[in-house]
């Protein structure tokens, strides 16, 4: 994800050069349409004098338009409202999948902990807990475990290989 916080206003310095707002739009579209990575852009209009038309274009192109609002971008006029929006965006972008940097030598000896001391149960039925996706080398969370991650209730996820340890410290 990319988080773009702006008033949406651009000022071209040279009339022979593509306007900056069009460059931003093209970049957002290219990132969203990249077949390998598909990077989404979240647009936050910050300040009392934003350009809603421009911000809506960027938000729609970025694939993360605000839901249920007439504006497709998130609007923040004060630092307090920006903090609220950042919390909302954090919840929407926290995924229930964690890519591993190494392939575990034995997936049966994989353990997951939340916040250093709560062991999360493996659940191969995908109802509540986690499971290992060997084809993508990821740990996927389901049910209450996924919801806790998305709601920001978990500060730390530890994925441990090896013997069943005591909770990581």
PDB file of C-alpha atoms in Angstrom:
ATOM      1  CA  UNK A   1       0.000   0.000   0.000  1.00  0.00           C
ATOM      2  CA  UNK A   2       0.931   3.612  -0.532  1.00  0.00           C
ATOM      3  CA  UNK A   3      -0.540   6.300   1.680  1.00  0.00           C
ATOM      4  CA  UNK A   4      -0.782   9.641  -0.143  1.00  0.00           C
ATOM      5  CA  UNK A   5      -1.550  12.577   2.157  1.00  0.00           C
ATOM      6  CA  UNK A   6      -1.981  15.799   0.183  1.00  0.00           C
ATOM      7  CA  UNK A   7      -4.249  18.727  -0.551  1.00  0.00           C
ATOM      8  CA  UNK A   8      -4.461  17.495  -4.160  1.00  0.00           C
ATOM      9  CA  UNK A   9      -3.230  20.740  -5.639  1.00  0.00           C
ATOM     10  CA  UNK A  10      -0.357  20.805  -8.081  1.00  0.00           C
ATOM     11  CA  UNK A  11       1.269  23.636  -9.949  1.00  0.00           C
ATOM     12  CA  UNK A  12       3.031  22.912 -13.259  1.00  0.00           C
ATOM     13  CA  UNK A  13       6.292  24.819 -13.587  1.00  0.00           C
ATOM     14  CA  UNK A  14       6.717  24.274 -17.307  1.00  0.00           C
ATOM     15  CA  UNK A  15       3.801  24.134 -19.739  1.00  0.00           C
ATOM     16  CA  UNK A  16       5.775  21.817 -22.051  1.00  0.00           C
ATOM     17  CA  UNK A  17       6.007  19.141 -19.356  1.00  0.00           C
ATOM     18  CA  UNK A  18       3.198  16.769 -18.403  1.00  0.00           C
ATOM     19  CA  UNK A  19       1.278  18.354 -15.480  1.00  0.00           C
ATOM     20  CA  UNK A  20       2.213  16.984 -12.096  1.00  0.00           C
ATOM     21  CA  UNK A  21      -1.359  15.883 -11.278  1.00  0.00           C
ATOM     22  CA  UNK A  22      -1.456  13.730 -14.418  1.00  0.00           C
ATOM     23  CA  UNK A  23       1.937  12.209 -13.522  1.00  0.00           C
ATOM     24  CA  UNK A  24       0.607  11.313 -10.094  1.00  0.00           C
ATOM     25  CA  UNK A  25      -2.518   9.753 -11.627  1.00  0.00           C
ATOM     26  CA  UNK A  26      -0.475   7.751 -14.149  1.00  0.00           C
ATOM     27  CA  UNK A  27       1.866   6.497 -11.422  1.00  0.00           C
ATOM     28  CA  UNK A  28      -1.048   5.435  -9.198  1.00  0.00           C
ATOM     29  CA  UNK A  29      -2.667   3.599 -12.134  1.00  0.00           C
ATOM     30  CA  UNK A  30       0.578   1.849 -13.088  1.00  0.00           C
ATOM     31  CA  UNK A  31       1.167   0.685  -9.520  1.00  0.00           C
ATOM     32  CA  UNK A  32      -2.420  -0.581  -9.132  1.00  0.00           C
ATOM     33  CA  UNK A  33      -2.294  -2.453 -12.443  1.00  0.00           C
ATOM     34  CA  UNK A  34       1.134  -4.048 -11.962  1.00  0.00           C
ATOM     35  CA  UNK A  35       0.380  -7.757 -12.464  1.00  0.00           C
ATOM     36  CA  UNK A  36       3.063  -8.893 -10.019  1.00  0.00           C
ATOM     37  CA  UNK A  37       2.581  -6.500  -7.123  1.00  0.00           C
ATOM     38  CA  UNK A  38      -0.684  -4.530  -7.569  1.00  0.00           C
ATOM     39  CA  UNK A  39       0.177  -1.745  -5.123  1.00  0.00           C
ATOM     40  CA  UNK A  40      -2.935   0.056  -3.900  1.00  0.00           C
ATOM     41  CA  UNK A  41      -2.933   3.754  -3.025  1.00  0.00           C
ATOM     42  CA  UNK A  42      -4.958   5.239  -0.182  1.00  0.00           C
ATOM     43  CA  UNK A  43      -5.597   8.956  -0.650  1.00  0.00           C
ATOM     44  CA  UNK A  44      -6.075  11.317   2.287  1.00  0.00           C
ATOM     45  CA  UNK A  45      -6.989  14.931   1.592  1.00  0.00           C
ATOM     46  CA  UNK A  46      -5.418  16.994   4.353  1.00  0.00           C
ATOM     47  CA  UNK A  47      -6.305  20.584   5.119  1.00  0.00           C
ATOM     48  CA  UNK A  48      -9.311  22.817   4.696  1.00  0.00           C
ATOM     49  CA  UNK A  49      -8.591  23.762   1.069  1.00  0.00           C
ATOM     50  CA  UNK A  50      -8.291  20.520  -0.859  1.00  0.00           C
ATOM     51  CA  UNK A  51      -9.013  19.760  -4.491  1.00  0.00           C
ATOM     52  CA  UNK A  52     -11.793  17.139  -4.176  1.00  0.00           C
ATOM     53  CA  UNK A  53     -11.979  16.428  -7.891  1.00  0.00           C
ATOM     54  CA  UNK A  54      -8.294  15.594  -8.103  1.00  0.00           C
ATOM     55  CA  UNK A  55      -8.306  13.605  -4.867  1.00  0.00           C
ATOM     56  CA  UNK A  56     -11.308  11.543  -6.053  1.00  0.00           C
ATOM     57  CA  UNK A  57      -9.517  10.679  -9.317  1.00  0.00           C
ATOM     58  CA  UNK A  58      -6.429   9.508  -7.453  1.00  0.00           C
ATOM     59  CA  UNK A  59      -8.450   7.565  -4.871  1.00  0.00           C
ATOM     60  CA  UNK A  60     -10.481   5.707  -7.501  1.00  0.00           C
ATOM     61  CA  UNK A  61      -7.355   4.906  -9.525  1.00  0.00           C
ATOM     62  CA  UNK A  62      -5.601   3.635  -6.405  1.00  0.00           C
ATOM     63  CA  UNK A  63      -8.170   0.944  -5.706  1.00  0.00           C
ATOM     64  CA  UNK A  64      -8.759   1.917  -2.068  1.00  0.00           C
ATOM     65  CA  UNK A  65     -11.535   4.488  -2.344  1.00  0.00           C
ATOM     66  CA  UNK A  66     -13.380   5.364   0.856  1.00  0.00           C
ATOM     67  CA  UNK A  67     -16.601   3.382   1.188  1.00  0.00           C
ATOM     68  CA  UNK A  68     -20.011   4.882   1.779  1.00  0.00           C
ATOM     69  CA  UNK A  69     -18.874   8.443   1.303  1.00  0.00           C
ATOM     70  CA  UNK A  70     -19.646  10.883  -1.482  1.00  0.00           C
ATOM     71  CA  UNK A  71     -15.928  11.632  -1.592  1.00  0.00           C
ATOM     72  CA  UNK A  72     -13.740   8.704  -2.633  1.00  0.00           C
ATOM     73  CA  UNK A  73     -10.779   9.986  -0.601  1.00  0.00           C
ATOM     74  CA  UNK A  74     -10.452  10.238   3.166  1.00  0.00           C
ATOM     75  CA  UNK A  75     -10.751  13.829   4.353  1.00  0.00           C
ATOM     76  CA  UNK A  76      -8.857  15.239   7.343  1.00  0.00           C
ATOM     77  CA  UNK A  77      -8.815  18.913   8.239  1.00  0.00           C
ATOM     78  CA  UNK A  78      -7.111  18.669  11.627  1.00  0.00           C
ATOM     79  CA  UNK A  79      -4.289  16.581  13.117  1.00  0.00           C
ATOM     80  CA  UNK A  80      -6.879  14.827  15.312  1.00  0.00           C
ATOM     81  CA  UNK A  81      -9.033  13.813  12.358  1.00  0.00           C
ATOM     82  CA  UNK A  82      -5.884  12.682  10.509  1.00  0.00           C
ATOM     83  CA  UNK A  83      -5.027  10.398  13.450  1.00  0.00           C
ATOM     84  CA  UNK A  84      -8.535   8.889  13.298  1.00  0.00           C
ATOM     85  CA  UNK A  85      -8.204   8.266   9.570  1.00  0.00           C
ATOM     86  CA  UNK A  86      -4.778   6.698   9.996  1.00  0.00           C
ATOM     87  CA  UNK A  87      -6.246   4.298  12.578  1.00  0.00           C
ATOM     88  CA  UNK A  88      -9.065   3.394  10.157  1.00  0.00           C
ATOM     89  CA  UNK A  89      -6.634   2.877   7.287  1.00  0.00           C
ATOM     90  CA  UNK A  90      -4.405   0.750   9.491  1.00  0.00           C
ATOM     91  CA  UNK A  91      -7.310  -1.589  10.202  1.00  0.00           C
ATOM     92  CA  UNK A  92      -8.215  -1.865   6.522  1.00  0.00           C
ATOM     93  CA  UNK A  93      -4.674  -2.628   5.416  1.00  0.00           C
ATOM     94  CA  UNK A  94      -3.638  -5.087   8.098  1.00  0.00           C
ATOM     95  CA  UNK A  95      -3.771  -8.405   6.390  1.00  0.00           C
ATOM     96  CA  UNK A  96      -4.396 -11.861   7.708  1.00  0.00           C
ATOM     97  CA  UNK A  97      -1.448 -13.308   5.818  1.00  0.00           C
ATOM     98  CA  UNK A  98       2.215 -13.057   6.743  1.00  0.00           C
ATOM     99  CA  UNK A  99       4.860 -13.974   4.171  1.00  0.00           C
ATOM    100  CA  UNK A 100       7.829 -15.884   5.560  1.00  0.00           C
ATOM    101  CA  UNK A 101      11.376 -14.953   4.574  1.00  0.00           C
ATOM    102  CA  UNK A 102      12.526 -18.582   4.843  1.00  0.00           C
ATOM    103  CA  UNK A 103      10.781 -21.812   4.001  1.00  0.00           C
ATOM    104  CA  UNK A 104      10.403 -23.858   7.174  1.00  0.00           C
ATOM    105  CA  UNK A 105      12.277 -27.168   6.963  1.00  0.00           C
ATOM    106  CA  UNK A 106       9.362 -28.856   8.758  1.00  0.00           C
ATOM    107  CA  UNK A 107       6.001 -27.074   8.669  1.00  0.00           C
ATOM    108  CA  UNK A 108       4.796 -29.278  11.522  1.00  0.00           C
ATOM    109  CA  UNK A 109       7.311 -27.529  13.789  1.00  0.00           C
ATOM    110  CA  UNK A 110       5.989 -24.032  13.169  1.00  0.00           C
ATOM    111  CA  UNK A 111       4.563 -22.022  16.096  1.00  0.00           C
ATOM    112  CA  UNK A 112       2.821 -18.643  16.230  1.00  0.00           C
ATOM    113  CA  UNK A 113       2.555 -16.208  19.127  1.00  0.00           C
ATOM    114  CA  UNK A 114       0.681 -12.935  19.543  1.00  0.00           C
ATOM    115  CA  UNK A 115       2.206 -10.247  21.730  1.00  0.00           C
ATOM    116  CA  UNK A 116       5.095 -12.470  22.848  1.00  0.00           C
ATOM    117  CA  UNK A 117       3.167 -14.735  25.199  1.00  0.00           C
ATOM    118  CA  UNK A 118      -0.086 -15.939  23.655  1.00  0.00           C
ATOM    119  CA  UNK A 119       0.339 -19.059  21.537  1.00  0.00           C
ATOM    120  CA  UNK A 120      -2.105 -19.126  18.625  1.00  0.00           C
ATOM    121  CA  UNK A 121      -3.478 -22.555  17.712  1.00  0.00           C
ATOM    122  CA  UNK A 122      -2.986 -24.021  14.293  1.00  0.00           C
ATOM    123  CA  UNK A 123      -6.323 -24.709  12.596  1.00  0.00           C
ATOM    124  CA  UNK A 124      -6.235 -26.658   9.346  1.00  0.00           C
ATOM    125  CA  UNK A 125     -10.024 -26.225   9.017  1.00  0.00           C
ATOM    126  CA  UNK A 126      -9.497 -22.437   8.650  1.00  0.00           C
ATOM    127  CA  UNK A 127     -12.124 -21.468  11.216  1.00  0.00           C
ATOM    128  CA  UNK A 128     -10.060 -19.827  13.964  1.00  0.00           C
ATOM    129  CA  UNK A 129      -6.304 -19.682  14.352  1.00  0.00           C
ATOM    130  CA  UNK A 130      -3.638 -20.027  11.683  1.00  0.00           C
ATOM    131  CA  UNK A 131      -2.421 -22.400   9.018  1.00  0.00           C
ATOM    132  CA  UNK A 132       0.656 -22.610   6.829  1.00  0.00           C
ATOM    133  CA  UNK A 133       0.264 -22.180   3.060  1.00  0.00           C
ATOM    134  CA  UNK A 134       3.284 -24.017   1.655  1.00  0.00           C
ATOM    135  CA  UNK A 135       2.526 -23.051  -1.959  1.00  0.00           C
ATOM    136  CA  UNK A 136       3.003 -19.345  -1.108  1.00  0.00           C
ATOM    137  CA  UNK A 137       5.234 -19.743   1.990  1.00  0.00           C
ATOM    138  CA  UNK A 138       2.781 -17.782   4.147  1.00  0.00           C
ATOM    139  CA  UNK A 139       1.058 -18.099   7.472  1.00  0.00           C
ATOM    140  CA  UNK A 140      -2.645 -17.289   7.136  1.00  0.00           C
ATOM    141  CA  UNK A 141      -4.878 -16.299  10.048  1.00  0.00           C
ATOM    142  CA  UNK A 142      -8.581 -17.081  10.330  1.00  0.00           C
ATOM    143  CA  UNK A 143     -11.565 -16.184  12.523  1.00  0.00           C
ATOM    144  CA  UNK A 144     -10.903 -14.332  15.784  1.00  0.00           C
ATOM    145  CA  UNK A 145      -7.141 -14.376  15.178  1.00  0.00           C
ATOM    146  CA  UNK A 146      -7.572 -12.539  11.872  1.00  0.00           C
ATOM    147  CA  UNK A 147     -10.079 -10.113  13.397  1.00  0.00           C
ATOM    148  CA  UNK A 148      -7.705  -9.306  16.278  1.00  0.00           C
ATOM    149  CA  UNK A 149      -4.973  -8.454  13.761  1.00  0.00           C
ATOM    150  CA  UNK A 150      -7.272  -6.310  11.632  1.00  0.00           C
ATOM    151  CA  UNK A 151      -8.647  -4.431  14.633  1.00  0.00           C
ATOM    152  CA  UNK A 152      -5.175  -3.533  15.866  1.00  0.00           C
ATOM    153  CA  UNK A 153      -5.491  -5.593  19.053  1.00  0.00           C
ATOM    154  CA  UNK A 154      -2.170  -7.357  18.379  1.00  0.00           C
ATOM    155  CA  UNK A 155       1.115  -5.460  18.616  1.00  0.00           C
ATOM    156  CA  UNK A 156       3.512  -8.280  17.743  1.00  0.00           C
ATOM    157  CA  UNK A 157       3.353 -11.511  15.744  1.00  0.00           C
ATOM    158  CA  UNK A 158       6.146 -14.047  16.287  1.00  0.00           C
ATOM    159  CA  UNK A 159       6.409 -17.003  13.917  1.00  0.00           C
ATOM    160  CA  UNK A 160       8.894 -19.517  15.328  1.00  0.00           C
ATOM    161  CA  UNK A 161      10.518 -22.564  13.676  1.00  0.00           C
ATOM    162  CA  UNK A 162      11.772 -25.563  15.629  1.00  0.00           C
ATOM    163  CA  UNK A 163      10.881 -27.174  18.916  1.00  0.00           C
ATOM    164  CA  UNK A 164       7.779 -26.068  20.793  1.00  0.00           C
ATOM    165  CA  UNK A 165       9.346 -23.311  22.831  1.00  0.00           C
ATOM    166  CA  UNK A 166       8.047 -21.419  25.751  1.00  0.00           C
ATOM    167  CA  UNK A 167       6.597 -18.127  24.596  1.00  0.00           C
ATOM    168  CA  UNK A 168       9.300 -16.010  22.931  1.00  0.00           C
ATOM    169  CA  UNK A 169      10.655 -13.279  25.189  1.00  0.00           C
TER     170      UNK A 169
END
